[in-house]
């Protein structure tokens, strides 16, 4: 009958050769880190790793636990022993048991790594957004492994999100957060169901009333200025994070958007641009600068570092100011973060306002830092354009 005992051995280098010695245990059953029993004596071998030693039939097998802690290795040993003994019993009962694939990775473990990687890059907000989306996905679908994810799982996920009152835009965003995580796990997401369509050709913009109430209610001078700047220059969230006083040229009344090697922030050629500042915005910037002596960090810093929490702050301020719409999925959820307030919407509003002012497409494209005209054209909303309405009225229709 098969032997189901599994030993924990330490693979160590002695006299320039790799050898196996039994791991040493303390009286309480814990593995003594790095200690091996050599000729009956406990010897500490810092360099080396643990392996499992067991029989498969009559064949002696070793399984490397390289990179796993002493306690983790002991857990692996107990698990292996349990598996072998279950397999033995199953064989007796003529039942076939399929052992788990050691290469099969748990999604929750992978998610921890995914989030840790993002935090390691300083992308706190992205880490948080992705974690929230993936946690929700795992809770809704109840799946544990990437290979359980099918098209049907995604269809169920989209249905449930819609049922929970999420807007189409949110479903889209969460869906792409989850899919980027799955790609990180090495999963091909190409064949998976896409979320319900929403019209990307119509960017959401703030109404003049929205903006008036925002600027009226946000009393924090730095945040108030940030939102005015996002609206008045259309710069991206990333670009605003690294903005410094040197980027503002008071002579030419422009704001220069360019790469910041010291922050490891890069813009592409067509994204580099000088943006005209309105007299009002320039005056506000200079007034703020006069009251807040410049430190070494960016203008809109968070303790001297680029602020990675701009979106969260906007959502919080909008909530505190009672600016939530009250009907979206975000407003109804516990966190009550209104979906109608987000940073990119300032940029969309800027672009729309430029186009409605009569500026030509090419100029607006350049000001937006768009690589192609199609991106800029998405902001043309002829049906809602008052000027178009006025023109229609001047036409003699017979
Ligand atoms: Zn809302």
Short mmCIF file of C-alpha atoms and ligand atoms in Angstrom, two decimals:
data_model
loop_
_atom_site.label_atom_id
_atom_site.label_comp_id
_atom_site.label_asym_id
_atom_site.label_seq_id
_atom_site.Cartn_x
_atom_site.Cartn_y
_atom_site.Cartn_z
CA UNK A 1 0.00 0.00 0.00
CA UNK A 2 1.22 3.44 -0.90
CA UNK A 3 3.07 5.44 1.70
CA UNK A 4 1.28 8.76 2.24
CA UNK A 5 3.89 10.38 4.46
CA UNK A 6 5.30 13.69 3.21
CA UNK A 7 8.56 15.00 4.61
CA UNK A 8 9.79 18.56 4.67
CA UNK A 9 13.43 18.81 3.67
CA UNK A 10 15.80 21.71 3.30
CA UNK A 11 17.86 21.87 0.16
CA UNK A 12 21.18 23.42 1.14
CA UNK A 13 24.56 23.96 -0.39
CA UNK A 14 27.40 22.16 1.37
CA UNK A 15 30.93 21.82 0.02
CA UNK A 16 29.74 23.36 -3.25
CA UNK A 17 27.10 20.66 -3.63
CA UNK A 18 23.34 20.82 -3.16
CA UNK A 19 22.03 18.34 -0.62
CA UNK A 20 18.75 17.51 1.09
CA UNK A 21 18.45 17.39 4.88
CA UNK A 22 15.35 17.03 7.03
CA UNK A 23 13.92 20.31 8.31
CA UNK A 24 14.18 20.92 12.07
CA UNK A 25 11.07 21.44 14.19
CA UNK A 26 10.72 23.24 17.52
CA UNK A 27 8.89 21.57 20.42
CA UNK A 28 5.65 23.41 19.50
CA UNK A 29 5.69 21.85 16.02
CA UNK A 30 6.85 24.99 14.21
CA UNK A 31 9.58 24.76 11.62
CA UNK A 32 12.86 26.30 12.82
CA UNK A 33 13.66 28.77 10.03
CA UNK A 34 16.60 27.68 7.91
CA UNK A 35 17.66 24.90 10.27
CA UNK A 36 18.40 21.44 8.87
CA UNK A 37 19.31 18.23 10.63
CA UNK A 38 22.73 17.13 9.41
CA UNK A 39 23.94 13.80 10.82
CA UNK A 40 21.60 14.18 13.78
CA UNK A 41 22.71 17.72 14.57
CA UNK A 42 20.78 20.91 13.94
CA UNK A 43 22.69 23.20 11.59
CA UNK A 44 21.51 26.59 10.37
CA UNK A 45 21.69 26.97 6.58
CA UNK A 46 20.60 30.45 5.60
CA UNK A 47 21.01 29.77 1.90
CA UNK A 48 18.63 27.16 0.56
CA UNK A 49 14.93 26.43 0.33
CA UNK A 50 12.35 23.91 1.46
CA UNK A 51 11.10 20.98 -0.61
CA UNK A 52 8.46 18.31 -0.13
CA UNK A 53 9.68 14.72 -0.20
CA UNK A 54 7.18 11.95 -0.83
CA UNK A 55 6.52 8.77 -2.75
CA UNK A 56 4.37 8.47 -5.82
CA UNK A 57 3.94 4.70 -6.00
CA UNK A 58 7.52 3.50 -5.62
CA UNK A 59 9.04 6.67 -7.07
CA UNK A 60 10.62 9.22 -4.76
CA UNK A 61 9.50 12.76 -5.59
CA UNK A 62 10.69 16.22 -4.60
CA UNK A 63 8.60 19.34 -4.99
CA UNK A 64 10.31 22.72 -4.64
CA UNK A 65 8.83 25.29 -2.26
CA UNK A 66 11.36 27.93 -3.24
CA UNK A 67 10.29 31.38 -2.05
CA UNK A 68 7.81 30.02 0.49
CA UNK A 69 8.26 30.77 4.21
CA UNK A 70 9.02 28.00 6.78
CA UNK A 71 5.46 28.17 8.16
CA UNK A 72 4.00 28.22 4.63
CA UNK A 73 6.16 25.25 3.69
CA UNK A 74 4.87 23.27 6.67
CA UNK A 75 1.30 24.10 5.60
CA UNK A 76 2.08 22.85 2.11
CA UNK A 77 3.48 19.65 3.62
CA UNK A 78 0.31 19.03 5.64
CA UNK A 79 -1.85 19.75 2.60
CA UNK A 80 0.17 17.36 0.40
CA UNK A 81 -0.04 14.65 3.04
CA UNK A 82 -3.81 15.09 3.27
CA UNK A 83 -4.07 14.90 -0.54
CA UNK A 84 -2.02 11.69 -0.69
CA UNK A 85 -4.04 10.07 2.05
CA UNK A 86 -7.36 11.08 0.44
CA UNK A 87 -6.09 9.71 -2.87
CA UNK A 88 -5.21 6.43 -1.16
CA UNK A 89 -8.65 6.11 0.43
CA UNK A 90 -10.31 7.05 -2.85
CA UNK A 91 -8.38 4.34 -4.64
CA UNK A 92 -9.59 1.80 -2.09
CA UNK A 93 -13.18 2.94 -2.70
CA UNK A 94 -12.65 3.02 -6.46
CA UNK A 95 -13.33 6.75 -6.62
CA UNK A 96 -11.32 9.02 -8.84
CA UNK A 97 -10.10 12.30 -7.39
CA UNK A 98 -8.67 15.02 -9.58
CA UNK A 99 -5.96 16.92 -7.70
CA UNK A 100 -5.95 20.71 -8.06
CA UNK A 101 -3.61 22.13 -10.64
CA UNK A 102 -0.77 23.81 -8.72
CA UNK A 103 -0.54 26.32 -11.55
CA UNK A 104 -4.16 27.30 -11.03
CA UNK A 105 -4.09 30.69 -9.37
CA UNK A 106 -6.65 32.07 -6.99
CA UNK A 107 -8.15 35.34 -8.21
CA UNK A 108 -8.12 36.90 -4.73
CA UNK A 109 -4.36 36.24 -4.43
CA UNK A 110 -3.80 37.64 -7.91
CA UNK A 111 -5.86 40.70 -7.04
CA UNK A 112 -3.66 41.39 -4.01
CA UNK A 113 -0.62 41.34 -6.29
CA UNK A 114 -2.34 43.47 -8.92
CA UNK A 115 -3.22 46.10 -6.31
CA UNK A 116 0.26 45.93 -4.73
CA UNK A 117 1.83 46.51 -8.16
CA UNK A 118 -0.35 49.58 -8.75
CA UNK A 119 0.48 50.97 -5.30
CA UNK A 120 4.16 50.30 -6.01
CA UNK A 121 3.83 52.58 -9.04
CA UNK A 122 2.23 55.27 -6.87
CA UNK A 123 -1.12 54.83 -8.62
CA UNK A 124 -3.20 54.91 -5.42
CA UNK A 125 -6.44 55.97 -6.98
CA UNK A 126 -6.19 53.45 -9.82
CA UNK A 127 -5.41 50.73 -7.26
CA UNK A 128 -8.47 51.65 -5.24
CA UNK A 129 -10.80 51.91 -8.24
CA UNK A 130 -9.60 48.56 -9.62
CA UNK A 131 -9.85 46.85 -6.25
CA UNK A 132 -13.39 48.07 -5.72
CA UNK A 133 -14.48 46.94 -9.20
CA UNK A 134 -12.82 43.52 -8.87
CA UNK A 135 -14.12 42.89 -5.34
CA UNK A 136 -17.61 43.61 -6.59
CA UNK A 137 -17.09 41.36 -9.61
CA UNK A 138 -15.91 38.45 -7.43
CA UNK A 139 -18.79 38.99 -4.99
CA UNK A 140 -21.39 39.07 -7.77
CA UNK A 141 -20.06 36.11 -9.73
CA UNK A 142 -18.74 34.00 -6.83
CA UNK A 143 -15.83 32.82 -8.99
CA UNK A 144 -12.48 31.87 -7.48
CA UNK A 145 -10.27 31.03 -10.46
CA UNK A 146 -9.60 32.76 -13.78
CA UNK A 147 -10.47 29.58 -15.71
CA UNK A 148 -14.02 29.75 -14.34
CA UNK A 149 -14.60 33.06 -16.10
CA UNK A 150 -16.76 32.61 -19.16
CA UNK A 151 -18.83 34.78 -21.41
CA UNK A 152 -21.93 33.76 -19.41
CA UNK A 153 -20.27 34.96 -16.19
CA UNK A 154 -19.78 38.39 -17.72
CA UNK A 155 -23.36 38.52 -18.98
CA UNK A 156 -24.57 37.77 -15.44
CA UNK A 157 -22.18 40.42 -14.07
CA UNK A 158 -23.50 43.10 -16.45
CA UNK A 159 -27.12 42.19 -15.67
CA UNK A 160 -26.53 42.41 -11.93
CA UNK A 161 -24.76 45.78 -12.21
CA UNK A 162 -27.67 47.17 -14.20
CA UNK A 163 -30.07 45.77 -11.61
CA UNK A 164 -28.12 47.59 -8.91
CA UNK A 165 -28.85 50.87 -10.67
CA UNK A 166 -25.37 51.48 -12.08
CA UNK A 167 -25.29 53.84 -15.03
CA UNK A 168 -24.15 52.50 -18.39
CA UNK A 169 -21.00 54.54 -18.08
CA UNK A 170 -20.20 53.01 -14.68
CA UNK A 171 -20.91 49.49 -15.94
CA UNK A 172 -18.49 50.24 -18.78
CA UNK A 173 -15.79 51.54 -16.46
CA UNK A 174 -16.09 48.70 -13.95
CA UNK A 175 -16.12 46.16 -16.78
CA UNK A 176 -12.87 47.54 -18.16
CA UNK A 177 -11.29 47.61 -14.65
CA UNK A 178 -12.12 43.91 -14.20
CA UNK A 179 -10.92 42.99 -17.68
CA UNK A 180 -7.59 44.75 -17.21
CA UNK A 181 -7.15 42.73 -14.00
CA UNK A 182 -7.95 39.49 -15.85
CA UNK A 183 -5.41 40.38 -18.54
CA UNK A 184 -2.89 40.92 -15.72
CA UNK A 185 -3.68 37.31 -14.68
CA UNK A 186 -2.76 36.22 -18.22
CA UNK A 187 -6.38 35.75 -19.27
CA UNK A 188 -7.46 36.55 -22.82
CA UNK A 189 -10.49 38.84 -22.49
CA UNK A 190 -11.13 39.30 -26.21
CA UNK A 191 -13.98 36.82 -26.46
CA UNK A 192 -15.85 38.05 -23.38
CA UNK A 193 -19.19 39.81 -23.52
CA UNK A 194 -19.08 43.57 -23.73
CA UNK A 195 -21.25 45.67 -21.43
CA UNK A 196 -24.45 47.22 -22.78
CA UNK A 197 -23.76 49.93 -25.31
CA UNK A 198 -23.68 53.53 -24.27
CA UNK A 199 -23.13 56.36 -26.63
CA UNK A 200 -19.50 57.33 -26.45
CA UNK A 201 -20.01 59.88 -29.18
CA UNK A 202 -21.76 62.16 -26.71
CA UNK A 203 -19.34 63.13 -23.96
CA UNK A 204 -20.97 64.26 -20.73
CA UNK A 205 -20.47 67.92 -19.96
CA UNK A 206 -21.29 70.20 -17.02
CA UNK A 207 -24.09 72.68 -17.47
CA UNK A 208 -23.45 76.32 -16.59
CA UNK A 209 -25.72 75.84 -13.56
CA UNK A 210 -23.65 72.83 -12.40
CA UNK A 211 -20.48 74.89 -12.63
CA UNK A 212 -21.95 77.93 -10.91
CA UNK A 213 -23.12 75.86 -7.95
CA UNK A 214 -19.81 74.01 -7.77
CA UNK A 215 -17.68 77.16 -7.67
CA UNK A 216 -20.09 78.75 -5.21
CA UNK A 217 -20.00 75.83 -2.79
CA UNK A 218 -16.35 74.68 -2.93
CA UNK A 219 -14.76 77.07 -0.47
CA UNK A 220 -11.36 75.33 -0.22
CA UNK A 221 -9.26 77.78 -2.26
CA UNK A 222 -6.92 75.14 -3.69
CA UNK A 223 -9.69 72.79 -4.81
CA UNK A 224 -11.76 75.68 -6.14
CA UNK A 225 -8.77 76.86 -8.19
CA UNK A 226 -8.04 73.33 -9.42
CA UNK A 227 -11.56 72.90 -10.82
CA UNK A 228 -11.45 76.35 -12.43
CA UNK A 229 -8.12 75.43 -14.00
CA UNK A 230 -9.36 72.04 -15.26
CA UNK A 231 -12.34 73.81 -16.80
CA UNK A 232 -10.39 76.79 -18.12
CA UNK A 233 -7.54 74.84 -19.76
CA UNK A 234 -9.01 71.39 -20.35
CA UNK A 235 -5.84 69.74 -19.04
CA UNK A 236 -6.00 66.08 -18.11
CA UNK A 237 -6.07 64.93 -14.47
CA UNK A 238 -2.53 63.54 -14.87
CA UNK A 239 -1.31 66.80 -16.35
CA UNK A 240 -2.79 68.83 -13.50
CA UNK A 241 -1.17 66.56 -10.90
CA UNK A 242 2.33 67.56 -11.99
CA UNK A 243 1.70 71.22 -12.71
CA UNK A 244 4.29 73.64 -11.30
CA UNK A 245 4.44 77.43 -11.08
CA UNK A 246 7.22 77.45 -13.69
CA UNK A 247 4.73 76.08 -16.21
CA UNK A 248 2.81 79.36 -16.09
CA UNK A 249 4.19 82.15 -18.22
CA UNK A 250 2.72 85.41 -17.03
CA UNK A 251 4.19 87.34 -19.98
CA UNK A 252 2.49 85.33 -22.71
CA UNK A 253 -0.38 84.38 -20.36
CA UNK A 254 0.01 80.72 -21.17
CA UNK A 255 0.24 77.43 -19.39
CA UNK A 256 2.75 74.93 -20.74
CA UNK A 257 1.91 71.23 -20.62
CA UNK A 258 5.04 69.11 -20.92
CA UNK A 259 6.84 66.04 -19.55
CA UNK A 260 8.22 65.99 -16.00
CA UNK A 261 11.12 63.55 -15.90
CA UNK A 262 11.63 64.09 -12.16
CA UNK A 263 8.10 62.77 -11.52
CA UNK A 264 8.46 60.15 -14.23
CA UNK A 265 5.60 61.81 -16.07
CA UNK A 266 5.63 61.82 -19.87
CA UNK A 267 3.38 63.44 -22.47
CA UNK A 268 3.43 62.49 -26.14
CA UNK A 269 4.56 64.99 -28.81
CA UNK A 270 1.07 66.06 -29.78
CA UNK A 271 0.09 66.35 -26.11
CA UNK A 272 2.79 68.93 -25.43
CA UNK A 273 1.20 72.34 -25.80
CA UNK A 274 0.96 75.92 -24.57
CA UNK A 275 -2.54 76.89 -23.51
CA UNK A 276 -3.87 80.43 -23.38
CA UNK A 277 -5.06 81.47 -19.91
CA UNK A 278 -8.02 83.82 -19.56
CA UNK A 279 -7.27 87.04 -17.65
CA UNK A 280 -9.61 85.89 -14.89
CA UNK A 281 -7.94 82.50 -14.48
CA UNK A 282 -4.44 83.98 -14.56
CA UNK A 283 -5.41 86.52 -11.89
CA UNK A 284 -6.82 83.74 -9.70
CA UNK A 285 -3.65 81.68 -10.13
CA UNK A 286 -1.42 84.61 -9.21
CA UNK A 287 -3.58 85.55 -6.22
CA UNK A 288 -3.34 81.96 -4.96
CA UNK A 289 0.40 81.90 -5.49
CA UNK A 290 0.83 85.13 -3.53
CA UNK A 291 -1.00 83.66 -0.53
CA UNK A 292 0.63 80.23 -0.69
CA UNK A 293 4.43 80.38 -0.93
CA UNK A 294 5.59 77.73 -3.39
CA UNK A 295 7.16 74.58 -2.00
CA UNK A 296 9.17 72.04 -3.95
CA UNK A 297 6.13 70.02 -4.96
CA UNK A 298 3.52 70.61 -7.64
CA UNK A 299 0.93 73.39 -7.30
CA UNK A 300 -1.91 71.02 -6.45
CA UNK A 301 0.16 68.82 -4.18
CA UNK A 302 -0.68 66.51 -1.35
CA UNK A 303 2.05 66.94 1.29
CA UNK A 304 4.58 67.98 -1.36
CA UNK A 305 3.81 65.04 -3.65
CA UNK A 306 1.57 64.82 -6.73
CA UNK A 307 -1.98 64.39 -5.44
CA UNK A 308 -3.26 60.92 -6.32
CA UNK A 309 -6.67 61.55 -4.74
CA UNK A 310 -8.12 64.30 -6.91
CA UNK A 311 -11.16 62.34 -8.02
CA UNK A 312 -11.98 61.17 -4.52
CA UNK A 313 -11.73 64.74 -3.23
CA UNK A 314 -14.08 66.06 -5.92
CA UNK A 315 -16.63 63.35 -5.11
CA UNK A 316 -16.40 64.12 -1.39
CA UNK A 317 -16.69 67.88 -1.83
CA UNK A 318 -19.65 67.47 -4.18
CA UNK A 319 -21.35 65.26 -1.62
CA UNK A 320 -20.63 67.63 1.27
CA UNK A 321 -21.96 70.53 -0.78
CA UNK A 322 -25.15 68.61 -1.49
CA UNK A 323 -24.46 68.60 -5.23
CA UNK A 324 -25.35 64.93 -5.75
CA UNK A 325 -28.06 64.27 -8.31
CA UNK A 326 -29.80 61.92 -5.88
CA UNK A 327 -30.93 59.49 -8.56
CA UNK A 328 -27.81 57.79 -9.95
CA UNK A 329 -26.47 54.43 -8.71
CA UNK A 330 -23.62 56.23 -6.94
CA UNK A 331 -25.96 58.55 -5.01
CA UNK A 332 -28.14 55.62 -3.96
CA UNK A 333 -25.18 53.48 -2.82
CA UNK A 334 -23.80 53.72 0.72
CA UNK A 335 -20.79 55.79 -0.26
CA UNK A 336 -23.10 58.24 -2.03
CA UNK A 337 -20.52 59.33 -4.58
CA UNK A 338 -22.46 60.96 -7.36
CA UNK A 339 -21.60 59.60 -10.81
CA UNK A 340 -22.27 62.99 -12.38
CA UNK A 341 -19.18 64.57 -10.84
CA UNK A 342 -15.86 63.45 -12.30
CA UNK A 343 -12.66 65.14 -13.38
CA UNK A 344 -12.67 64.34 -17.10
CA UNK A 345 -16.00 66.12 -17.40
CA UNK A 346 -14.21 69.48 -16.98
CA UNK A 347 -12.07 68.65 -20.01
CA UNK A 348 -15.11 67.64 -22.04
CA UNK A 349 -16.86 70.85 -21.04
CA UNK A 350 -13.80 72.92 -22.00
CA UNK A 351 -13.66 71.33 -25.45
CA UNK A 352 -17.37 71.77 -26.04
CA UNK A 353 -17.22 75.41 -24.95
CA UNK A 354 -14.28 76.10 -27.31
CA UNK A 355 -16.12 74.58 -30.25
CA UNK A 356 -19.35 76.44 -29.45
CA UNK A 357 -17.40 79.69 -29.25
CA UNK A 358 -16.69 79.21 -32.95
CA UNK A 359 -13.01 78.23 -32.72
CA UNK A 360 -12.00 76.01 -35.64
CA UNK A 361 -11.55 72.27 -35.18
CA UNK A 362 -7.80 72.26 -35.92
CA UNK A 363 -7.08 74.83 -33.22
CA UNK A 364 -9.26 73.02 -30.70
CA UNK A 365 -7.57 69.72 -31.57
CA UNK A 366 -4.20 71.29 -30.84
CA UNK A 367 -5.40 72.85 -27.58
CA UNK A 368 -6.82 69.53 -26.41
CA UNK A 369 -3.59 67.69 -27.28
CA UNK A 370 -5.59 65.26 -29.44
CA UNK A 371 -3.60 63.10 -31.86
CA UNK A 372 -6.43 63.03 -34.38
CA UNK A 373 -9.36 65.18 -35.40
CA UNK A 374 -11.89 62.40 -34.75
CA UNK A 375 -11.32 62.70 -31.00
CA UNK A 376 -12.07 66.42 -31.18
CA UNK A 377 -15.11 65.93 -33.37
CA UNK A 378 -16.76 63.80 -30.70
CA UNK A 379 -17.38 67.04 -28.82
CA UNK A 380 -19.44 68.60 -31.58
CA UNK A 381 -23.01 68.37 -30.40
CA UNK A 382 -24.94 70.07 -33.16
CA UNK A 383 -28.42 69.32 -31.83
CA UNK A 384 -27.68 71.02 -28.53
CA UNK A 385 -25.86 73.93 -29.99
CA UNK A 386 -27.74 77.19 -29.43
CA UNK A 387 -25.99 78.73 -32.41
CA UNK A 388 -27.27 75.94 -34.63
CA UNK A 389 -30.76 76.50 -33.25
CA UNK A 390 -30.47 80.21 -33.99
CA UNK A 391 -29.28 79.54 -37.54
CA UNK A 392 -32.13 77.12 -38.16
CA UNK A 393 -34.52 79.89 -37.21
CA UNK A 394 -32.98 82.34 -39.66
CA UNK A 395 -33.37 79.99 -42.60
CA UNK A 396 -36.37 80.61 -44.81
CA UNK A 397 -38.14 77.27 -44.88
CA UNK A 398 -40.77 78.41 -47.28
ZN1 LIG B 1 -25.79 61.13 -8.40
#
